[in-house]
Tab-separated table of C-alpha atoms in Angstrom:
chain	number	residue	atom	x	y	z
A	1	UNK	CA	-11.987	-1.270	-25.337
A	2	UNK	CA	-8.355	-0.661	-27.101
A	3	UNK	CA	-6.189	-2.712	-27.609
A	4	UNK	CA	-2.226	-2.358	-27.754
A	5	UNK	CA	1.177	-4.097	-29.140
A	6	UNK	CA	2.972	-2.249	-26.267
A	7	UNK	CA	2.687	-5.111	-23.930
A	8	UNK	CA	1.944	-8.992	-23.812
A	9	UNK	CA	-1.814	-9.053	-22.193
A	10	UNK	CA	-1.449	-12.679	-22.227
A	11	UNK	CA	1.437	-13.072	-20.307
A	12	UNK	CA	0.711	-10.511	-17.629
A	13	UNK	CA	-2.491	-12.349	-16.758
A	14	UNK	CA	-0.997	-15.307	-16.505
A	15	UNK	CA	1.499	-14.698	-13.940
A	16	UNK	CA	-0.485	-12.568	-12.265
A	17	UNK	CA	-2.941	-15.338	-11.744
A	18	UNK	CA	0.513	-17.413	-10.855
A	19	UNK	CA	1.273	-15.147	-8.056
A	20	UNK	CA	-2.540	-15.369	-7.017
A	21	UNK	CA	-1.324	-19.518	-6.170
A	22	UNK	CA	1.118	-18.221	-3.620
A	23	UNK	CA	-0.634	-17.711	-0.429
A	24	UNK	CA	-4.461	-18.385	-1.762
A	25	UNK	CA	-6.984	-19.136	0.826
A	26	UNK	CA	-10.056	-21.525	0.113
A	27	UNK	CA	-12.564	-18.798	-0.657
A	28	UNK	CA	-10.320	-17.385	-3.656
A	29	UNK	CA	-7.956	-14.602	-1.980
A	30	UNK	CA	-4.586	-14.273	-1.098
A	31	UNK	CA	-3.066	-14.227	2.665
A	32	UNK	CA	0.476	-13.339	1.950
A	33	UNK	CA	1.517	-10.701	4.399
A	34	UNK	CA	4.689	-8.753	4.301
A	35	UNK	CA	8.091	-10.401	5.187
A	36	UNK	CA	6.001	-13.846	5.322
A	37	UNK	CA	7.055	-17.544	3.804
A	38	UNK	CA	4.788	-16.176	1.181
A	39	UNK	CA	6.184	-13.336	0.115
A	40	UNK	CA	9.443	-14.288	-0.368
A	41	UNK	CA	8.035	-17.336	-2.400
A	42	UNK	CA	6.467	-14.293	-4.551
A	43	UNK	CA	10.227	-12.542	-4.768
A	44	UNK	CA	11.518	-15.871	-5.946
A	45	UNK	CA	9.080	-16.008	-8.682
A	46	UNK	CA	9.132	-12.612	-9.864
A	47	UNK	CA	13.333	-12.286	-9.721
A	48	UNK	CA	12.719	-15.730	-11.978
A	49	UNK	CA	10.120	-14.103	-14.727
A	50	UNK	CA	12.184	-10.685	-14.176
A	51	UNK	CA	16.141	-12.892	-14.709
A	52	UNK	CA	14.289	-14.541	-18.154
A	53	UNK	CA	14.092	-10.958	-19.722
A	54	UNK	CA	17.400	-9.715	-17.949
A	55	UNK	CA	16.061	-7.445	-15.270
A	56	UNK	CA	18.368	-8.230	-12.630
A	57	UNK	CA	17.235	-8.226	-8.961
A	58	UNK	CA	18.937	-6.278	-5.994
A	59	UNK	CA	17.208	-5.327	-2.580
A	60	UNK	CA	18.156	-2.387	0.102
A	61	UNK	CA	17.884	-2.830	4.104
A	62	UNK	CA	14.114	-2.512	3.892
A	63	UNK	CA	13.413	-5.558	2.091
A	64	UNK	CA	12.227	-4.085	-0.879
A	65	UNK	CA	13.114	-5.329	-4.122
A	66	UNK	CA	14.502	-3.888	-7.413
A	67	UNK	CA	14.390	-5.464	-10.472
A	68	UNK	CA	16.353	-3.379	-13.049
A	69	UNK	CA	16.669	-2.600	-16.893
A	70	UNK	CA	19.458	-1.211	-17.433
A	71	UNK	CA	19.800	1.698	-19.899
A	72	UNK	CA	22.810	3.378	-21.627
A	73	UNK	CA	23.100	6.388	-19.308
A	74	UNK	CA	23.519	4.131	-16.042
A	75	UNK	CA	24.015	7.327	-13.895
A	76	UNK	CA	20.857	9.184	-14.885
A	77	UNK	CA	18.308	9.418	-12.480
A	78	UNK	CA	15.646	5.475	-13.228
A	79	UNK	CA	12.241	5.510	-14.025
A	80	UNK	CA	10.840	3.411	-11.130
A	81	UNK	CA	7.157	1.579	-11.409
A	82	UNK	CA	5.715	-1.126	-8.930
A	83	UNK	CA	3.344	-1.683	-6.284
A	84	UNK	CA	3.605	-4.252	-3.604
A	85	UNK	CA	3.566	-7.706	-3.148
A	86	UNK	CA	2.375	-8.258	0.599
A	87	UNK	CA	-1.678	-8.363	0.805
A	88	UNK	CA	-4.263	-8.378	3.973
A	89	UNK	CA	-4.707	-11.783	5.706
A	90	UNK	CA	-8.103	-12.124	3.625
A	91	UNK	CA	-6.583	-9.967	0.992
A	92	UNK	CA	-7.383	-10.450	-2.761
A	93	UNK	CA	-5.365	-11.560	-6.334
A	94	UNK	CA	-5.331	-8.244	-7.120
A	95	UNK	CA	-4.056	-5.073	-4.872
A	96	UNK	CA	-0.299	-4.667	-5.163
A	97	UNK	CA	0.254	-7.558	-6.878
A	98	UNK	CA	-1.378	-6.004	-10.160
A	99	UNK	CA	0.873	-3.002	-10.436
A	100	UNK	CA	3.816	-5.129	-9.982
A	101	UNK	CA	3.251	-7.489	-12.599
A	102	UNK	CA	1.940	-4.771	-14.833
A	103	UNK	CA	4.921	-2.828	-14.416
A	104	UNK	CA	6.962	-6.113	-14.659
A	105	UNK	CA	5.411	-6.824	-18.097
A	106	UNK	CA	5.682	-2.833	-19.279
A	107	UNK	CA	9.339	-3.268	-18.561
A	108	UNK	CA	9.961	-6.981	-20.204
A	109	UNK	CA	7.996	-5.557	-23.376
A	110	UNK	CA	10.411	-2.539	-23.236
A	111	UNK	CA	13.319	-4.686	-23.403
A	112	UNK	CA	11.934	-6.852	-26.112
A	113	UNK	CA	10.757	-4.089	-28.510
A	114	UNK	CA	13.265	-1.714	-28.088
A	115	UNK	CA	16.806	-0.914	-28.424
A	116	UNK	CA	18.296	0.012	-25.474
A	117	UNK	CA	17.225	2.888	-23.315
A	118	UNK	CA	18.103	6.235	-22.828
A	119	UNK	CA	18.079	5.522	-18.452
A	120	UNK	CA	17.322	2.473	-16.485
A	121	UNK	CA	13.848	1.244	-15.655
A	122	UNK	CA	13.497	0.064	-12.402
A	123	UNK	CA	10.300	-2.480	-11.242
A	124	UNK	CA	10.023	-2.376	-7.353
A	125	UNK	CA	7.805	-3.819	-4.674
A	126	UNK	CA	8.050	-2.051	-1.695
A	127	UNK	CA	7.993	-3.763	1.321
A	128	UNK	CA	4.861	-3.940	3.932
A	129	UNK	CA	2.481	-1.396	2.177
A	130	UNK	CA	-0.430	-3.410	3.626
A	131	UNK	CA	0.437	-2.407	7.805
A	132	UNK	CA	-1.661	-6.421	8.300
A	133	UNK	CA	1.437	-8.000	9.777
A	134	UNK	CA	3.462	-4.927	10.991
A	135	UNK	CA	1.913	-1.568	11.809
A	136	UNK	CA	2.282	1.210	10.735
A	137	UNK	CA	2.337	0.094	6.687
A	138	UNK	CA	4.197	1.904	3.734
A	139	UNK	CA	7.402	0.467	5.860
A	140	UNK	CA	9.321	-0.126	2.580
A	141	UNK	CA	8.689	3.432	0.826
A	142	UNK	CA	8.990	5.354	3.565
A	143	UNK	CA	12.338	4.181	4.591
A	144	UNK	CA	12.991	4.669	0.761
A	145	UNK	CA	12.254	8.245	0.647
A	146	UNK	CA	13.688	8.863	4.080
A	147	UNK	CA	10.678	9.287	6.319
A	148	UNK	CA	11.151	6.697	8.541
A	149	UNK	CA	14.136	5.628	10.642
A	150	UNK	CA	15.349	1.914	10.257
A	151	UNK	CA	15.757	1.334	14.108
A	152	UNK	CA	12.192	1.926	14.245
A	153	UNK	CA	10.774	-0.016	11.204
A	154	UNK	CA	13.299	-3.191	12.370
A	155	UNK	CA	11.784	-2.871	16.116
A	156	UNK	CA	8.448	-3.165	15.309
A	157	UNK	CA	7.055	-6.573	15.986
A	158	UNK	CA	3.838	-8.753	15.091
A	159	UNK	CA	1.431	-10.247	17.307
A	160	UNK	CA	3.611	-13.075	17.647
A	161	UNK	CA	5.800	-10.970	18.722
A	162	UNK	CA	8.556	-11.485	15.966
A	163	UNK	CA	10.061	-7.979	15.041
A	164	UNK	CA	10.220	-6.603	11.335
A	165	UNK	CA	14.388	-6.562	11.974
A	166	UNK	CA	13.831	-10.438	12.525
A	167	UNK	CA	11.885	-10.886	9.158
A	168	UNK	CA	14.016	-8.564	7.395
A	169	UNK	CA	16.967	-10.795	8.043
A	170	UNK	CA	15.019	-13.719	6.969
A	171	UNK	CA	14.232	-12.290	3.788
A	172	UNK	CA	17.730	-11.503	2.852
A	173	UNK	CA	18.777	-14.754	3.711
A	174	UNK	CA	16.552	-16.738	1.553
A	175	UNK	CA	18.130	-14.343	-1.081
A	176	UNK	CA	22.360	-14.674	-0.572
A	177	UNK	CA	22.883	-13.832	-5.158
A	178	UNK	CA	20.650	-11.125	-4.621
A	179	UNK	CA	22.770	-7.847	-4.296
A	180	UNK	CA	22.127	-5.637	-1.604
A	181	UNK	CA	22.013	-1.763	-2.917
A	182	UNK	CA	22.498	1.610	-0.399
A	183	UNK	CA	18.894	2.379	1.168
A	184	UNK	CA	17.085	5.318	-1.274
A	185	UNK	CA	18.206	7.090	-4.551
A	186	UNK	CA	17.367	9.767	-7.315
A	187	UNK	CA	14.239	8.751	-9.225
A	188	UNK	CA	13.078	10.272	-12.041
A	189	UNK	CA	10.269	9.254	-12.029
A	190	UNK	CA	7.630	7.097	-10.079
A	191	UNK	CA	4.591	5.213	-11.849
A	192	UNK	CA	2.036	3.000	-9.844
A	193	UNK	CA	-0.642	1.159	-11.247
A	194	UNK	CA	-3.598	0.072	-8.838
A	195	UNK	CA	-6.691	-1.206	-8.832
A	196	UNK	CA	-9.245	1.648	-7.449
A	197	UNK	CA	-10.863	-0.085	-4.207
A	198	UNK	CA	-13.901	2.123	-4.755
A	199	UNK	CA	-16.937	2.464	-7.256
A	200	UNK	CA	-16.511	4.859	-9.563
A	201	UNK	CA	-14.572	4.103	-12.278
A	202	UNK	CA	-17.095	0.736	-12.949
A	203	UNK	CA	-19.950	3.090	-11.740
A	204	UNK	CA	-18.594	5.694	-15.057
A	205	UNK	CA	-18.102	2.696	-17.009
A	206	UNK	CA	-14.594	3.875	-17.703
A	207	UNK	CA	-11.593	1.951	-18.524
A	208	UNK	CA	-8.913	4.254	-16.751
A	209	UNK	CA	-8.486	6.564	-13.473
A	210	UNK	CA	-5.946	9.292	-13.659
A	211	UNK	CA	-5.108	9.999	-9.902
A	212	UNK	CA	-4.923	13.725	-8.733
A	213	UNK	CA	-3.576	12.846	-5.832
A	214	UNK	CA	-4.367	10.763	-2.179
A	215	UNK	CA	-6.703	12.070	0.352
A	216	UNK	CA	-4.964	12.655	3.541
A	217	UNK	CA	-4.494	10.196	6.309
A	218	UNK	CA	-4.023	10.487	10.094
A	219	UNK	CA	-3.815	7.165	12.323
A	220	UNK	CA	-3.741	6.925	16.216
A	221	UNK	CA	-3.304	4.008	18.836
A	222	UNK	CA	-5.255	4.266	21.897
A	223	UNK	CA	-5.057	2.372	25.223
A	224	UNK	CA	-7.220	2.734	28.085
A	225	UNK	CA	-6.398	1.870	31.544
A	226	UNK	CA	-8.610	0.354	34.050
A	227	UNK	CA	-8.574	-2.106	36.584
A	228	UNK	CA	-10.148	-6.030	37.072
A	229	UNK	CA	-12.916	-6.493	38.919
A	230	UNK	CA	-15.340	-9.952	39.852
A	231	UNK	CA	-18.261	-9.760	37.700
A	232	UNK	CA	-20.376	-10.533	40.491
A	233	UNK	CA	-18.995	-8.567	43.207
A	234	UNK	CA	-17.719	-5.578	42.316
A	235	UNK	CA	-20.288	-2.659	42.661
A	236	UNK	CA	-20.994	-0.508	39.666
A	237	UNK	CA	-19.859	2.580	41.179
A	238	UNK	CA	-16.451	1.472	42.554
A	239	UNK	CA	-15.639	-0.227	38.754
A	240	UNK	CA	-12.749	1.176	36.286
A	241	UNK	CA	-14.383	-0.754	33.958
A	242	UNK	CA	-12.398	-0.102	30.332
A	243	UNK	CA	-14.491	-1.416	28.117
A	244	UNK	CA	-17.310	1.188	29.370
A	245	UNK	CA	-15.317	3.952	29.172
A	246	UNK	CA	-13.977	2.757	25.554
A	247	UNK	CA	-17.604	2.798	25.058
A	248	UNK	CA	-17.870	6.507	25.776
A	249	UNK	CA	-14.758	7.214	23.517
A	250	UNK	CA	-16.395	5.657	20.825
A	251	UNK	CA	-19.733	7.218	20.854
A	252	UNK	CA	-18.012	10.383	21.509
A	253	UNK	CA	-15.697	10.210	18.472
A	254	UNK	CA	-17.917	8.702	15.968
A	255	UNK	CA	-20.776	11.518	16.707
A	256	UNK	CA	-18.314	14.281	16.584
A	257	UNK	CA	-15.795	13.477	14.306
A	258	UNK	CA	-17.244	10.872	12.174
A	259	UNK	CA	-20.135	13.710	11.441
A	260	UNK	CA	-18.132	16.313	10.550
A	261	UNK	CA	-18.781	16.375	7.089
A	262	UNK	CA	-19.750	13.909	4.271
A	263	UNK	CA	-15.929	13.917	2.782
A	264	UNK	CA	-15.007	12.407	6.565
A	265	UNK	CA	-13.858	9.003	6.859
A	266	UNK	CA	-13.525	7.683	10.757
A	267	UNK	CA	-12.817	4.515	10.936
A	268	UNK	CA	-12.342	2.105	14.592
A	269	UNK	CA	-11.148	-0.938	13.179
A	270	UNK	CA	-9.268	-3.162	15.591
A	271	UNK	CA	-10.382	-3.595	19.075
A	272	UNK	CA	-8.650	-5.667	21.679
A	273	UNK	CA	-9.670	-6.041	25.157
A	274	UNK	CA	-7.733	-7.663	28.507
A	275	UNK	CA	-8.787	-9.925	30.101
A	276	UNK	CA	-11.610	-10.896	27.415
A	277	UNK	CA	-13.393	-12.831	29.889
A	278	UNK	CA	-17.002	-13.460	30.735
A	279	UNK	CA	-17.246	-12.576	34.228
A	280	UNK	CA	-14.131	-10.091	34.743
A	281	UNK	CA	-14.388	-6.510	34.727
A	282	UNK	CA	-11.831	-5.277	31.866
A	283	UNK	CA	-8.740	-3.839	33.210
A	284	UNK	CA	-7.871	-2.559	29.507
A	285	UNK	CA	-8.805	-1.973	26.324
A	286	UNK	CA	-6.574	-0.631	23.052
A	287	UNK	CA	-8.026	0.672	19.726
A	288	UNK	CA	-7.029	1.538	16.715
A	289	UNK	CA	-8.428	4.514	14.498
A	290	UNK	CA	-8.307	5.640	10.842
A	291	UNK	CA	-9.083	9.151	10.093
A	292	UNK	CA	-9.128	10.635	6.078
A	293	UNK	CA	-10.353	13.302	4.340
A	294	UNK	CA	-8.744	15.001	1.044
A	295	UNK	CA	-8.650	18.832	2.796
A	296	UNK	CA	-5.614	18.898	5.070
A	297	UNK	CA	-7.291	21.679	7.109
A	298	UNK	CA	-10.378	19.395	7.874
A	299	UNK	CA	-8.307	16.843	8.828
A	300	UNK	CA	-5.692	18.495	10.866
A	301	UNK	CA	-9.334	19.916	12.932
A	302	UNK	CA	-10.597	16.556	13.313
A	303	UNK	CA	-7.397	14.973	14.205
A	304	UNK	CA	-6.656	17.641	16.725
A	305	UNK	CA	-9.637	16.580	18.947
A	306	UNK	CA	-9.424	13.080	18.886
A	307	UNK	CA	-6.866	13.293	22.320
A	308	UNK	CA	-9.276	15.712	23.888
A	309	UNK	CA	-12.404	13.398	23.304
A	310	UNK	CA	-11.355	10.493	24.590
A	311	UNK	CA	-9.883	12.243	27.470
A	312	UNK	CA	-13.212	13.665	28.670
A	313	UNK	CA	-14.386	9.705	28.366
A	314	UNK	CA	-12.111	8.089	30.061
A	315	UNK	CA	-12.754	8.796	33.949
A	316	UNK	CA	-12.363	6.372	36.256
A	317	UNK	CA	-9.905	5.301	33.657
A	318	UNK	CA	-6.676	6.471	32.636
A	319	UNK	CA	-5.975	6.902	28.680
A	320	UNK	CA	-3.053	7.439	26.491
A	321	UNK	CA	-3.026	8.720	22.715
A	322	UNK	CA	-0.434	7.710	20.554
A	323	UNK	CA	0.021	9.183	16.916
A	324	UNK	CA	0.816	6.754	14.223
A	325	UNK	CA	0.709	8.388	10.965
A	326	UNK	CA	0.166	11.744	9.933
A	327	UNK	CA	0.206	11.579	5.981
A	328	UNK	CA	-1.076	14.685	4.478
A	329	UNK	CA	-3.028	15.112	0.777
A	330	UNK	CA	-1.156	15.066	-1.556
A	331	UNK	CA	-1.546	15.980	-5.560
A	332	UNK	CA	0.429	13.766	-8.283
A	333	UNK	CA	2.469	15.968	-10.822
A	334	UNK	CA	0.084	17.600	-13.670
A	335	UNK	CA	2.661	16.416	-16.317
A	336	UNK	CA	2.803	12.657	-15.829
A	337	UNK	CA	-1.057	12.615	-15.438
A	338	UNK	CA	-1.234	14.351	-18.594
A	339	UNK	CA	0.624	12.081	-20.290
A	340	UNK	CA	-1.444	9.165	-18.640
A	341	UNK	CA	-4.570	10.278	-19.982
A	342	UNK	CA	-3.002	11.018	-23.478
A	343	UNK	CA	-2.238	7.743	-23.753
A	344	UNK	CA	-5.386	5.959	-22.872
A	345	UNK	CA	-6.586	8.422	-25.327
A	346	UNK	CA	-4.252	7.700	-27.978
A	347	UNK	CA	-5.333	3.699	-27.417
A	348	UNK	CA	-8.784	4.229	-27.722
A	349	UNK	CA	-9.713	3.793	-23.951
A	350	UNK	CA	-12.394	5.818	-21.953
A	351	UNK	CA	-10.742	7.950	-19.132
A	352	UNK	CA	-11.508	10.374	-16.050
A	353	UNK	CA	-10.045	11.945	-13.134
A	354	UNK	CA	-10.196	10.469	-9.803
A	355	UNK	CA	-9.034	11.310	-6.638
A	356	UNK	CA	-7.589	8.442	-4.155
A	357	UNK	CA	-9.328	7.555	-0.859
A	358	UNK	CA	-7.100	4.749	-0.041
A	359	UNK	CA	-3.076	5.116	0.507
A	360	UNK	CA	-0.722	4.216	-1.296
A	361	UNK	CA	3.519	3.831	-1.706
A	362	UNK	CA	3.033	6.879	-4.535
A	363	UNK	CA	2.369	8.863	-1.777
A	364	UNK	CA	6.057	9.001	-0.403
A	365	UNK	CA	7.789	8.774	-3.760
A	366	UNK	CA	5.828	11.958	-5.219
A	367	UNK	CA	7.914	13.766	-2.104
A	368	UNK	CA	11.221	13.446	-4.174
A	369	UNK	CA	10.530	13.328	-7.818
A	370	UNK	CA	7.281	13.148	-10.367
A	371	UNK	CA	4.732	11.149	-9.535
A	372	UNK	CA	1.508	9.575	-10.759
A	373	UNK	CA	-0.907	6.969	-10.730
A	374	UNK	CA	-3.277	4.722	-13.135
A	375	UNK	CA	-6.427	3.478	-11.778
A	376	UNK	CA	-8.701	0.295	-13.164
A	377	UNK	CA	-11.667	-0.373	-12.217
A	378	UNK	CA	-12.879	-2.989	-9.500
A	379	UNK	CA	-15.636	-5.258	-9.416
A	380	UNK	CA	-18.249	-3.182	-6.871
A	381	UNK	CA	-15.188	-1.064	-5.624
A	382	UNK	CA	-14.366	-4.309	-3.382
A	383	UNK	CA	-11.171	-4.314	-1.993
A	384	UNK	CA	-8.943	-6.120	1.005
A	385	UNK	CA	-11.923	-9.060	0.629
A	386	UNK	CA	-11.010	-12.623	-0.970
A	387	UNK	CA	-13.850	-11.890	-3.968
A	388	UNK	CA	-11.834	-8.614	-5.027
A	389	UNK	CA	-12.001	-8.769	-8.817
A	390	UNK	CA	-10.622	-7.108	-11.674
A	391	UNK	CA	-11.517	-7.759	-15.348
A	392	UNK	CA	-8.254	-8.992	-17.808
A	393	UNK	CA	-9.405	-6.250	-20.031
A	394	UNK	CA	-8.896	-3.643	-17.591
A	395	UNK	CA	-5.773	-5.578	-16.111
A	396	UNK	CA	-4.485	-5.112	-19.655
A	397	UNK	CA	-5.596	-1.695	-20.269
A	398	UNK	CA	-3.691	-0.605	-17.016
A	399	UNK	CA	-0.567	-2.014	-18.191
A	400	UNK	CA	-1.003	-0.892	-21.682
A	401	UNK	CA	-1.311	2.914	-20.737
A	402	UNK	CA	1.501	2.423	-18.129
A	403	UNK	CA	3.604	1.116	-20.870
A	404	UNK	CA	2.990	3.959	-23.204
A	405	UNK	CA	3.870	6.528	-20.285
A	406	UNK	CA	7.035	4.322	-19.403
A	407	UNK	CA	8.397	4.139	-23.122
A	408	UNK	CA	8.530	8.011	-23.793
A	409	UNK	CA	10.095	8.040	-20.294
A	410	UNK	CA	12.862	5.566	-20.703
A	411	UNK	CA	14.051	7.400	-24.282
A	412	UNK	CA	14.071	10.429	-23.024
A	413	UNK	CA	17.514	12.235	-22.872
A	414	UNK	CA	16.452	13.830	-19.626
A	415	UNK	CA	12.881	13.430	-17.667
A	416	UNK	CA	11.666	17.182	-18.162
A	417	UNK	CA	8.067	16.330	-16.456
């Protein structure tokens, strides 16, 4: 393993394991979902670490916060770097939150080391990457990068029903010094570290992942319609029993489309059913579904017949399909990954090339300027569980490359990448 003056290794595991306080549950994760009590408790402490080096803090109309080093040339185009703060409700210390503090700590060791910089450097967490409180995620980057409409990210609503526009204003008010900046502008440049939420970089025993790019990403929201029955008096044949024809969809879709090849990932992961009661026939059921795969093509195939399959398995019941996200592959710019794996080369740390199955915020800000990622490894690939793990070594390593990649950067006259 390297090792690396460019950054305080110390210090970034330390707060990182400081932010793992806000929001930890008894079996050693984190529930601190987007907009939540916890996450602005996480804003407050990071706009504190970030004030101590003088980053100072602004935020946009998507909740998602800025903490800036300012530079010479305050009109050229920032190097931004972060991740995201919010996590899963049995989430771990360690997705999001580790590319925010490592970019945090690239960015305070810039400003300590260095005379000032040719551009400003600008940390971010984006707001509800994680989709756990408010669906659909990425809410923050997208409305960054102009994908998404703000009427529709601020009518969304959890299942208490409060809406994202609700938390939103929440947010900002627990913040009245911190500035409020005009929704998206010019980047540069976009860095995200991450931990990898799969095997292979431990598998390889390598220190560092340089990401080609995210496998693509189609989600869908399905209801089916039936009608209640008496468990005990309602004949079979006369039932519009949703459950059973959910039933259907699902052994439909999984044998079709989750067999489509060994790339395919098909994924029902949320199931709710109405009533829910022993002895009534269910009048409705809605379901979620997750469909990836790194070839567009193959995905747009497989998305294409998800309406059609649950349609020929819904009868006596009705059923409506409703697209979520439709997030295509995407490949990070050849440039910045060459300069990431010159760097961990340059420190002395093991390195490969690794594609990402999970999404992330890089995804949307590789639409309007360069973009890359770093990968570290993850104990057994575990991810979104409370035992998610990552090594200080690697933590370190991470932030040490990232660093490297952020310093040429920041003193260059123009970002030619």
């Amino acid at each position: 393993m390297g090792s690396s003056t460019l950054i305080n290794a110390d210090r970034l595991w330390t707060r990182l394991m400081a932010l793992a306080e806000i929001g930890a549950t008894p079996a050693g994760g984190v529930n601190r979902q987007a907009l939540s009590d916890g996450e602005i408790a996480a804003w407050r402490r990071a706009i504190g670490w970030a004030r101590e080096a003088s980053l100072t803090p602004s935020t946009d109309a998507a909740g998602n916060l800025f903490l800036t080093l300012a530079g010479r040339d305050r009109a050229a185009s920032p190097v931004l770097l972060g991740s995201h703060l919010d996590s899963q409700p049995t989430g771990g210390k360690f997705d999001g939150a580790a590319g925010v503090m490592a970019a945090l700590e690239a960015a305070v060791s810039l400003a300590e080391q260095s005379d000032r910089l040719a551009r400003d450097v600008i940390v971010v967490a984006w707001m509800n990457e994680e989709g756990s409180r408010f669906a659909p995620g990425m809410m923050g980057s997208e409305a960054f990068t102009g994908e998404r409409n703000m009427d529709a990210i601020r009518a969304a609503r959890d299942a208490d029903g409060i809406s994202v526009g609700e938390a939103l204003d929440r947010l900002h008010q627990a913040f009245p010094d911190v500035p409020r900046r005009p929704l998206g502008f010019a980047a540069g440049a976009y860095l995200e570290l991450h931990i990898e939420q799969g095997p292979l970089l431990e598998a390889a025993d390598c220190a560092i992942g340089v990401v080609t790019g995210i496998q693509g990403k189609k989600t869908f929201q399905v209801v089916v319609e039936g009608a209640e029955g008496h468990a005990g008096t309602l004949a079979q044949q006369e039932r519009r029993d949703a459950l059973a024809a959910f039933a259907r969809m699902a052994s439909a879709l999984h044998g079709e489309i989750g067999a489509v090849d060994a790339d395919i990932k098909f994924t029902i992961g949320r199931v709710a059913v109405v009533p829910n009661a022993p002895s009534v026939v269910p009048s409705r059921v809605s379901f979620s579904i997750d469909l990836r795969h790194p070839d567009n093509a193959v995905l747009d195939a497989a998305g294409a017949r998800i309406a059609a399959l649950c349609q020929q398995n819904a009868a006596p019941c009705a059923v409506t399909v409703t697209p979520l996200v439709d997030a295509p592959s995407n490949a990070f710019d050849p440039c910045l990954r060459a300069s990431i794996a010159e760097a961990a080369r340059a420190q002395g740390l093991s390195a490969m090339e690794i594609l990402s199955a999970a999404g992330h915020d890089a995804r949307h800000l590789a639409k309007i300027c360069p973009a890359a990622m770093i990968f570290i490894p993850c104990r057994d690939g575990a991810s979104h569980v409370e035992h998610e793990w990552a090594e200080p070594d690697h933590v370190a390593a991470g932030a040490s490359v990232l660093a490297q990649v952020l310093r040429e950067l920041a003193f260059a006259p123009g970002i030619a990448v």
